Amino acid sequence: MRTSTFRIILSLMALGYSFTAWATHQVGGQLEMRALGDVPGHYRIIVTNYLEDGTPGIARQANTGNLGVFRKRDNMLMLTFTVRETAARQPVIFSNEYCAELRNLKFVVLTYEADIQLTPSAYSDAGGYYISYQTRNRNAGINNINDPSQTGFTFYLEFPALQQNGKVFDNSSPRFAPINGEYICLGDPFTFPFGATDPDSDDLRYSLVTPLNQKGTGNTQNAVSPAPYPDVNWLSGFNANNAIPGSPTLSINEQTGQLSVTATQLGLFVFAVKVEEYRNGTKIGEVRRDFQFLVIDCPPTTTPDPAVQIKNQALGIRDATICRGDSAVIQATANSNWNYQWRRDGINLANATGTSITVRDAGEYTLVVSQKAACSKTGNSESVIITVAGADGKLNSTGHLCATTGSVRMQVAGSMDVTYQWYKNGQSLSGQTTDSMVISQPGKYWTVLTLQPLGCISRTDTLSIERSPAVQAVLQSATGSHRLCPQESLALVGSGGVSYSWQKDGQILTGTTDPNYKAIAAGVYSLTATDTYGCTGVSANFVVEQIPPITVRLDTIPDMCGTNVPVVTLQGSPPGGEYNGPGVTEAAFDARTAGVGEHIVTYTVKAAPECTGIVASRMAVVAPIPTIQLIDSLITYKGNTFNLNPVYTGNPNQFQWVSSTYLDNDTTANPTITAIQDDITYTIDVKNKSGCEAKDTIHITVYERVYVPDAFTPNGDGMNDFLRLPGIEAFPDAVVTIFNRWGEVVYLSRNGYATPFDGTFNGGELPTGVYPYSLRPIPGKPPIQGRLVLIRDHP
C-alpha cells in the first residue's frame, strides 16, 4: 500500500524561513552506553549531536565534551570523563534535496566517544546510576518554549547496577536509529519511525516527555553537575503531550516508538522522547532523545505515485534472496519531473537519488519521490525486502569456562533451510550440525552456514573461548594470629573473589557473603571465593585455637577512715597481672595519695600476650572522719522546747544521743528537746557507713524565771551602774520596756537583753525616780510588771 509522508527538518530555523546563522546551532541528540564485551565494566559512551551546518556556531563547535556519572540514590558524582569527536561529520540526508537547498537546510551529525572502565563492585547500588551531558543553545525561532535562544540541553541516560547479587550484570543501553531530514505538511497525517533497538533484546517502552534544559545559568557550554535537571519552560498551551498542536496532536506508539501527528499550526516545535528498558518486567534503564520538527504549508500539488520492482522478477514480487557478494537491482518508474531518494530500513541512503538502485545489503528498501521544483507532498513506494543469504553471522554465547569447570553455550541465529557445521581450532566437529552447541573446552570456534537451495555459504565470526585463571581464595586472620582469646572474636579476612561462602568444621555458615568474618569459636575454617564469572576457589583450612579462659579476682579492700592510715597491700589472682587506680603503686594502695573519696582499683590479667586483659575491680573507700559543730553550752528557761541544730561533715548516717531525757528521738541527727526542766548534759556519738566515728558534748543550764531588782545606781562608779536581770539569758526572745512617770518609753530591748539599761535616754541621764517596767520573757505569755528605783548619788 502506498502512503504519503512529509519532510521533518532537523533544524534550528524560524518558521518557514532560512536559518539564523549564529551560535544557536544545536538541534538535538542522545547518549548511548555500549558494552564492549571484553572485560566486565568496559563501556563505550557515545554522544550523538545534531547541529546546523554552515553557521559560526558549528565552526566553533568543540571536538571534546565533558560527562558525569552519578549515583541515583543521592546524586553522588562517581566519575567525570571526556568524550572526543571520533568520525567525520556526516550530513543529514533529505529526501527532497530541492526543498532543503531552497531553505538552506544543511545539517550534520557529530559523534563523540570515550571508552571507560567501571568497576562493577563499585557500581552495585540497587537504585542504579545515570550519565548526563549538558550543552547549549537551542534555536531562537522555536515556537513552543520560552526564551529558546537561552535554553540549553541535557542529554540523559540511566543504567542499572553493574553488579547484582554478587554477579556482573551485563547490559547495553537502547540504540536510536539514524535520523532522516524531513518536514511536516500542515493539515496532513504524518508518521515517522522514531524507535530504537536493544542489543540485549530487552523490552522497550516509549513516551513523550518534556525536554531537559541545561542546569545553571550563564554561558557555561559544557558543565558537569548532578540532577535534578530543569525542564524547558513551555509556552502557554504546550506540554509534553501537546508539543505540536494538531488533530490529533503529536503522539508516540508506546511499543514501536512511531510518531504521529496531523499538524494544525505552522512553526518549529521541540519535543523529547524517553525510551525505557525493561528486563523480566523490571525497569533497568532509560535514554532520552531531543528533537524538533518544522511544520510548513505545502502547495496543493499532485502527489507522485512511484512504482518499483526487482529487475528480472515478475511484477508484484516484493522480496528476493541473494547470496553474499551478489547484488539485486530495484528499479522505479522514470519521470524527469521527479526527485528520487532511496531508503533502507527507513533511512535515506547517500547518493541514492536515481531511478534504480543496486543493492547488496539485506534490508527493507523503499523509494521516496517528490516534485523537482516544489516543496510538496511526497509519494512513497511499496517496500521491497532483500535477504542476503550467507551473510556473516554472529555467534552469541552464554556461560563461562572456569579454570577446571564450566560450560559455554554458543548459538547462531538460525533460519529455515540452513545447515550448520561447527569448527574448533580449524577442525570440523563431528555431529555438530545444529544452530547451537555447548562446549566445555577452550578453543577458537566458528560455524559454516549453507543456505539451501541457493547453496550460499558463509561463516560466523570466530569466538575465542578461554578458561579464566583459577580463583585464588585466601583466608587469613587480620592480626596474623590463629588463636582465639577468651570472651573475644578473631577477625578472619578472605580475598580472591567478589562474594564468599564460609565453612566451619565442614559446615556452611549461613547469613554471610562478605570477605570478613568474626570467629567466636575454635574450629577449622575455610572459604569459598566466587569471582565475577561465577567461578569458585576454596582456600586452605585455617585452624582457630581457643586460648583457655582465666578467672581474675581482686580481694576486697577494707574501708579507711581518713588518709592517715597504713598502706594497704592489694591481693589479686592469678599472679602476673597489673594493678591500676588512684593511689595505686605496684601492688599497694596509699590513701594519702588517693585522697578522700571512692576509688576504683583494677587488676588486669591477659590470658595470652595478644589478648585483651580481663579486669577485676574493687572499690577503695577512703572515708572522711566525721566532724560535729555544736556549742559547748547554752542557757534556756524551764519548760522550753527547742532543737540544738548541730552541723555535721563526713557523711555520718548513725546517731546516738546520751542521755535521752527530754529528747523525742535519741537516734536522729537533730532531735527535739521537749519541755526541759533541769540542767542536763548531752553527748552525741556519730558514725558514717565506713564506721568512722566522732563525739561531742553540750551542757544546758535551765533557769526557772528572770529576777528584777528593786533599784540600781548608775553613778559611774563601776558598781551597779547597769540594770542587771539575772536569768534573762534563758529567754532569747524576751522584750524589756521601761517607762518614765508620764508613761513615755525610755528603754526598749527586743529579742533578749543584749544591751542592759544604763539609766540614759537619747544620750542624757535620766533623773532619780521611780520607773515602771514591763518584762515579757516569752512571746505570747503575760508580762511581768513592776517598778524600779533609779538612784543617782553623785559625789
Tab-separated table of C-alpha atoms in Angstrom, residues 243 300 320:
chain	number	residue	atom	x	y	z
A	243	ALA	CA	4.309	19.683	21.786
A	300	PRO	CA	-1.520	21.511	-3.280
A	320	ALA	CA	14.238	-11.586	-3.040
